[in-house]
Every structure is written in structure tokens, then in C-alpha cells.
């Protein structure tokens, strides 16, 4: 079937629309945004005239999002926020609803067209912007999010190394019953700037260790955007798939990847020119957090996931190092439980059993963190002192007092088979 399609395609070229050039796609999106702004302006002013200040603020906020340099919109938005909300009459409410529905119907379609054109032209950040706008209109119309999910899932080809890293992460998140992530072109663009900075300055002392989570303004390839990514990212030094695998095998670097409120992730990789197969992988797992829209899912997340069958046996050494100084760094995979809601965790105890026998390890809690110079946050962590045996079933049990009440959690997982 695929071969037949390839043979037929040349015959139909004259009937196919010309693929837009990048400049055309960018201009299309700019025109859609300008047209939406033009439609929003009179609606915002009408809401002001009706003294519906909450509605006016909402409209001015959107106008400002479409034109960030609009000083008048900014002034009007600030003024509207200072006023009492106001209550519309039935006639006003009907007019307002009709006006917004008309805008949604027109611009939902136009933003999807702009998003598809931008993606086809490889303008992925522009495609993301347009797709988000279109998805927002779909949500207002009650159209669901299936189209948006499909669009964002297809932003990266399946054979892209960043896509494979994202798929690995989403498999783990699914096992933890937290929502999957989408790859963000915008966030990844910042991550790429930091990856470039790290490759350029790989031998500079300020880029070593925790210095990789900042940028030195005096060094080449410094950018403010890259510095944001530096603060918000896990950073690996191998290609994306293995970097993601390593991060999930740590303690500190794993936790933000499993946050239920994380919606988007940025992934970028730059290879060292003199060391093929190694480089800098920047995984921004903070910028895409949305705490305003908390998902309906478990907010206490355990890793390895319940029922996992091929858990890695060893701990991926990380910096800062949660293992006590002077101890053997050849240890077992970290077992963590994290509260992604505010909780007062006290008197935590943990037991890991293999065949009914307890496994020795280091246990770290918010009360007694592994490192005195680095807090545990809302996590408890158990790191076995030795690599876990292959093909073995484990039973993990955590007890604690949480917000003054008894808490317990037990679950099972099994390690990967021994290599053949």
C-alpha cells in the first residue's frame, strides 16, 4: 500500500496545495492573532461600558496576550481588576455569550489551520502557540481535547531521540497513574540554549557540578533564556533516552519528572564535537508545571511503580549525592514516595523485603534528610546498600504520621532479569 501511494503521489502533485514556506506560516499565525485582537477590542470596551469589570478584565487579558506591548490594554486591565466584578443582565449575558461563541467558532478553526501549517513548516514553537490557542477555544466550546492531544503527540516524530525519551517517561508516569506529558517546542528551545552553553563551556570550572544549573554572563553562548532552563532542568551527559533512564534511577532528579502537575517537558541535546555519543542533555521538568489546574489523579506517587516488573537494579549516582559520605556508591535502585501536596510527614519508617528478608539501606525523610545541606522536600527515600538481585520480587512498606494521622502504604515490584 505504501509503495502504491508513492507511485501515485507524483501524478497528483498538480492537485495538491503548495506547502507553505516558514515565512508564510509565521505570517498566517500573526494575521490570525491580529484579527482576534481586533475582534476582542470592541468586546472589552463594551464590557467596560456595561461595568462588567470581571468580564472586561478577561477580555483585556486576552488582548494583552495577543499584543504584549499594548500599553493601553495593560492600563485598562489593571483598572478593571480594581473594580467590583459587576453582574450582567440577562440580555447582556446573552450578547456576551453570543459574541464569545462567534469568536470561538471562527478562531478555533483558524488557529488549528495555522498550527498545522506551522508544524508542516517546522516552526514548532509557533505551532505550539497556535495549537494551545485552538485547544483553548475547543475547551470553551466543550469539544474535548482529543484533537489537541493528537496534535501535540505528533509534534515529534516517533524516531526522534527526544520522543523516545518522552515515551519512556510517560510509560513511567502512566504506571504511577499520573497524566502523560507533551513535548514543548518553546521550553525545548530554552533547553537547547543551555545545552549549547554547556557544550561550549564544558571544561570551564563554573560549568562543573551544580554550576551546570546556572550560566555565567561572561562566558560565550550565555543567554537569559538558557539560564532559566539551567535552573529548571535535570542535566545529563549522554543522549536523551539514556539521560531520561538515568534521571528516573536517581532520587533528587527523579522527583520533578513525576509531578502530577507537570504538563509539558522540554528536551534538548547537543553532542560534544570531540566525543561522539556524549554531550549535554537538558530536560526542563519545571517550566511546564501548572498548579492552577490540579489533575484528578493520585498526588502521592511511589517509585518504582506498583506492580513494575523490570525495575533497574542499581542506583544512578547523582550530584548532590544522597548516599552518606565515605559509603560505597555501588548501591541499589532508590525507592521513593513523594507527596505532591502540602503534608506534614513525621516518624516515617520503611521496610523493603526480598523473599521475606529485609534489605539494608539508607532511609531519608523530611525530618532526617540524607544530606543536611539539601532538604528532602515532601519525599521519603530508601536506597539499598547493595545492587538489588536480578529477577527478584520485593515488598515495600512505608508507615508514617501524616498531618497528625497514621499513614501506611505497601506495594510490590520486581527487578529486571539478569543479562544473558
C-alpha atoms as one frame of an Amber mdcrd trajectory, in Angstrom:
protein
   0.000   0.000   0.000   2.806   2.405   0.885   4.594   1.666  -2.399   1.435
   2.291  -4.412   0.950   5.617  -2.668   4.477   6.642  -3.610   3.817   5.807
  -7.254   0.548   7.696  -7.357   1.758  10.781  -5.489   3.636  12.425  -8.404
   0.508  12.279 -10.555  -1.448  14.280  -8.009   1.099  17.000  -7.342  -0.714
  19.470  -9.532  -3.847  18.980  -7.431  -2.108  19.321  -4.051  -1.812  22.694
  -2.295   1.697  24.108  -2.120   3.313  23.583   1.272   3.724  26.927   2.953
   7.159  28.409   3.377   8.148  29.170   7.005   7.669  32.904   6.428   4.156
  32.283   5.068   3.240  30.159   8.085   4.576  32.741  10.513   2.642  35.471
   8.703  -0.535  33.371   8.795  -0.315  32.997  12.581   0.462  36.695  13.012
  -2.611  37.586  10.952  -4.863  35.285  12.986  -3.623  36.842  16.215  -4.096
  40.368  14.855  -7.623  39.553  13.682  -8.564  38.038  17.033  -7.249  41.113
  18.802  -9.356  43.309  16.525 -12.448  41.296  17.472 -11.634  41.354  21.187
 -11.086  45.117  21.479 -14.716  46.234  20.987 -15.926  43.411  23.221 -13.591
  44.506  26.014 -14.734  48.109  25.665 -18.400  47.042  25.655 -17.834  45.148
  28.923 -16.353  48.337  30.370 -19.379  50.324  29.221 -21.629  47.786  30.926
 -19.425  47.963  34.045 -18.877  44.212  33.879 -15.347  44.511  35.197 -14.554
  40.812  35.624 -15.560  40.192  32.018 -13.658  43.270  30.877 -10.545  42.079
  32.694 -10.795  38.677  30.995 -11.021  40.304  27.575  -8.176  42.753  28.207
  -6.047  39.906  29.494  -6.521  38.073  26.206  -5.848  41.242  24.200  -2.633
  41.700  26.138  -1.645  38.086  25.496  -2.100  38.723  21.789  -0.202  42.019
  21.876   2.118  42.140  24.927   3.334  45.645  24.063  -0.161  47.167  24.093
   0.248  49.755  26.869  -3.403  50.834  26.706  -4.596  47.254  27.193  -2.279
  46.871  30.166  -3.610  50.051  31.769  -7.233  49.049  31.186  -6.610  45.549
  32.555  -5.130  46.928  35.764  -8.036  49.352  36.137 -10.653  46.629  35.532
  -9.092  44.393  38.187  -9.552  47.131  40.791 -13.291  47.388  40.185 -16.098
  45.216  41.628 -16.982  42.349  39.276 -20.473  43.527  38.269 -23.446  41.358
  37.382 -24.745  41.233  33.799 -28.406  41.443  32.919 -29.893  38.517  31.039
 -29.691  40.472  27.780 -26.070  41.428  28.373 -25.187  37.865  29.320 -26.792
  36.569  26.123 -24.978  39.121  23.953 -21.675  38.362  25.633 -22.140  34.621
  25.229 -23.050  35.020  21.548 -20.055  37.258  20.863 -17.622  34.870  22.511
 -19.167  31.872  20.753 -18.753  33.600  17.387 -15.108  34.400  18.146 -14.529
  30.833  19.294 -16.114  29.296  16.199 -14.103  31.428  13.801 -10.762  31.477
  15.523 -10.750  27.909  16.808 -10.756  26.791  13.177  -8.229  29.395  12.063
  -5.785  28.616  14.863  -5.887  24.909  14.014  -5.152  25.759  10.386  -2.266
  27.983  11.483  -0.973  25.312  13.860  -0.956  22.622  11.168   0.765  24.947
   8.682   3.409  25.973  11.209   4.121  22.360  12.140   4.454  21.407   8.464
   6.938  24.267   8.049   8.922  23.034  11.091   8.051  26.187  13.037   7.387
  24.136  16.135   7.251  26.940  18.695   4.718  28.789  16.518   2.795  25.546
  16.031   2.675  25.081  19.787   1.388  28.619  20.349  -1.333  28.230  17.733
  -2.251  24.740  18.943  -2.649  25.972  22.513  -4.936  28.781  21.359  -7.002
  26.379  19.265  -7.231  23.889  22.134  -8.422  26.646  24.465 -11.242  27.505
  22.056 -12.141  23.803  21.775 -12.322  23.570  25.562 -14.630  26.597  25.766
 -16.869  25.020  23.133 -16.944  21.723  25.026 -15.283  19.918  22.113 -12.933
  17.858  24.276  -9.176  17.572  23.993  -8.699  14.575  21.691  -7.615  16.714
  18.736  -5.175  18.690  20.859  -3.668  15.538  22.375  -3.104  14.038  18.934
  -1.622  17.267  17.580   0.894  17.652  20.388   1.782  13.960  20.415   2.761
  14.281  16.753   4.989  17.310  17.263   7.996  14.980  17.409   8.462  12.011
  15.027   8.449   8.617  16.734  12.086   8.007  15.796  13.293  11.304  17.273
  15.602  10.579  20.259  13.720  13.173  22.313  10.425  11.421  21.533  11.834
   8.111  22.743  12.943   9.785  25.983   9.483  11.309  26.408   7.817   7.951
  25.724   9.949   6.318  28.422   8.969   8.995  30.921   5.294   8.736  30.009
   5.367   4.961  30.429   6.599   5.514  33.977   4.065   8.232  34.687   1.260
   6.024  33.381   2.371   3.250  35.735   2.168   5.811  38.561  -1.339   6.847
  37.407  -0.328  10.448  36.688  -1.105  12.256  33.408   1.241  11.956  30.411
   3.370  14.875  29.258   3.703  16.548  25.889   6.939  17.836  24.425   7.112
  21.634  24.346   8.955  23.336  21.497   9.095  26.612  23.435  10.555  25.072
  26.575  12.902  22.920  24.485  14.215  25.998  22.673  15.400  27.395  26.014
  16.788  23.999  26.973  18.717  23.927  23.705  20.303  27.294  24.501  21.596
  25.913  27.784  22.789  22.703  26.147  24.754  24.825  23.669  26.222  26.876
  26.540  27.240  23.702  28.387  28.941  22.199  25.321  30.792  25.423  24.574
  31.963  25.803  28.179  32.261  22.125  29.116  35.739  22.498  30.569  35.163
  25.769  32.420  35.118  25.373  36.237  31.863  27.301  36.572  30.028  24.718
  34.423  31.021  21.772  36.618  28.805  20.076  39.231  25.935  22.273  40.396
  27.392  25.050  38.244  25.582  23.400  35.371  22.337  24.739  36.841  23.310
  28.337  36.135  25.086  30.360  33.454  27.960  32.802  33.708  27.194  36.036
  31.854  30.876  36.468  31.000  31.123  33.158  29.110  30.323  32.585  25.438
  26.798  31.468  24.484  25.275  32.862  27.692  21.601  33.783  27.310  18.965
  34.789  29.868  16.634  32.157  28.395  19.292  29.478  28.747  19.816  30.457
  32.356  16.113  29.875  33.037  16.440  26.388  31.575  19.558  25.768  33.675
  17.625  26.390  36.894  14.630  24.307  35.827  16.266  21.215  34.409  17.753
  17.809  35.002  21.032  17.674  33.098  22.594  14.513  31.688  25.692  13.892
  29.595  24.505  11.120  27.299  21.784  11.098  24.592  18.160  11.787  25.638
  16.858   8.240  26.111  19.696   7.145  28.381  19.688  10.508  30.198  15.985
  10.056  30.972  16.614   6.494  32.111  19.390   7.735  34.400  17.269  10.523
  35.887  14.489   8.084  36.743  17.104   5.983  38.519  18.094   8.772  40.926
  16.452  10.401  43.943  16.624  14.180  43.612  16.390  14.302  39.808  13.525
  11.795  39.603  11.033  13.697  41.739  10.164  16.635  39.418   9.713  14.234
  36.484   6.848  12.524  38.336   4.998  15.671  39.430   1.287  15.210  38.522
   1.030  18.957  37.849   3.795  18.854  35.248   2.078  19.161  31.857   4.892
  19.877  29.394   8.555  18.985  29.230  11.413  20.462  27.250  14.183  18.168
  25.997  17.299  19.232  24.102  20.599  17.550  23.328  23.903  18.816  21.978
  26.714  16.369  21.260  30.309  17.130  22.164  32.140  17.664  18.859  35.180
  15.724  20.054  33.349  12.929  21.908  30.628  11.246  19.801  27.909   9.569
  21.830  28.227  12.028  24.706  27.146  15.615  25.142  24.702  17.643  27.190
  21.037  16.661  27.554  18.841  19.295  29.197  15.442  18.090  30.452  13.354
  21.030  31.680  10.877  19.493  34.099   9.878  22.648  35.999   8.775  25.260
  33.428   5.773  23.182  32.342   4.230  22.851  35.815   0.637  24.105  36.126
  -0.545  24.219  39.729  -3.698  26.192  38.865  -5.295  23.164  37.236  -4.629
  20.228  39.526  -5.349  16.907  37.754  -7.713  14.309  39.141  -5.110  11.674
  39.943  -3.082  10.392  42.903  -0.970  13.150  44.442   1.165  10.698  46.427
   3.497   8.982  43.982   5.639   5.924  44.699   8.567   4.713  42.597   9.193
   2.057  41.417   5.536   1.918  40.424   3.222  -0.640  41.932   3.483  -3.902
  40.021   6.559  -2.869  37.975   8.226  -5.969  36.521  11.613  -4.839  35.164
  12.990  -2.362  37.686  16.631  -1.411  37.290  18.775  -2.962  39.986  21.220
  -0.127  40.656  21.131   3.466  41.825  22.249   6.069  39.295  24.826   8.160
  41.115  23.857  11.818  41.131  25.133  15.140  42.362  24.301  16.197  45.026
  24.793  12.666  46.348  22.140  11.380  48.813  24.393   8.495  49.880  26.358
   9.293  53.076  29.991  10.377  52.542  32.512   7.580  52.632  29.978   4.874
  51.765  30.223   2.537  48.768  28.494   4.164  45.794  27.556   0.785  44.256
  24.030   0.629  45.633  20.505  -0.444  44.749  17.770   1.489  42.970  16.191
   4.273  45.027  12.661   3.670  46.310  10.783   6.945  46.784   7.379   8.163
  47.917   6.546  11.811  47.265   3.617  13.937  48.416   2.858  16.476  45.687
   0.508  18.246  48.097   1.469  20.035  51.271   1.853  17.473  54.062   3.476
  17.265  57.480   5.349  13.945  57.373   6.614  12.663  60.722   8.038   9.448
  62.207   8.406   7.759  58.829   9.623   4.153  58.750  10.377   1.995  55.744
  10.934  -1.693  55.068  11.956  -3.401  51.841  11.661  -7.184  51.805  13.129
  -9.669  49.318  11.780 -13.157  49.863  10.674 -12.138  53.343  14.147 -10.903
  54.291  14.799  -7.204  54.983  17.105  -5.270  52.669  19.650  -2.975  54.308
  19.826   0.608  53.142  19.848   4.320  53.883  16.481   5.930  54.666  15.975
   9.645  54.158  12.924  11.660  55.306  11.879  15.313  55.575  12.712  15.090
  59.296  16.058  13.376  58.701  17.259  14.145  55.165  20.107  12.255  53.546
  22.086  15.489  53.354  21.919  18.218  55.952  22.614  20.777  53.224  19.746
  19.609  50.993  16.158  19.170  52.105  14.031  16.197  51.101  11.017  18.361
  50.369   7.897  16.169  50.525   9.736  12.911  49.774  10.984   9.871  51.628
  13.718   7.795  50.007  15.237   4.380  50.669  18.495   3.445  48.894  19.619
  -0.184  49.320  23.292  -0.515  50.265  23.892  -3.073  47.513  22.543  -3.540
  43.987  19.271  -5.432  44.086  19.366  -9.051  42.925  18.073  -9.712  39.418
  14.645 -11.201  38.740  13.532 -10.808  42.349  10.171  -9.801  43.816  10.156
  -7.087  46.502   7.615  -5.832  49.011   7.911  -2.197  50.084   6.119  -0.834
  53.153   6.057   2.752  54.401   4.428   3.908  57.637   4.319   7.470  58.925
   2.254  10.083  60.664   0.956  12.497  58.030  -0.818  15.650  59.146  -1.216
  14.052  62.562  -2.861  10.853  61.269  -1.448   7.351  60.744  -0.457   6.590
  57.167   0.700   3.364  55.535   1.490   2.259  52.007   2.566  -1.168  50.759
   3.292  -2.253  47.204   5.218  -4.824  45.198   7.688  -4.635  42.325  10.270
  -6.899  40.704  13.733  -6.281  39.300  14.833  -6.888  35.731  16.196 -10.269
  34.729  19.940 -10.861  34.702  21.570 -10.086  31.331  22.146 -13.157  29.181
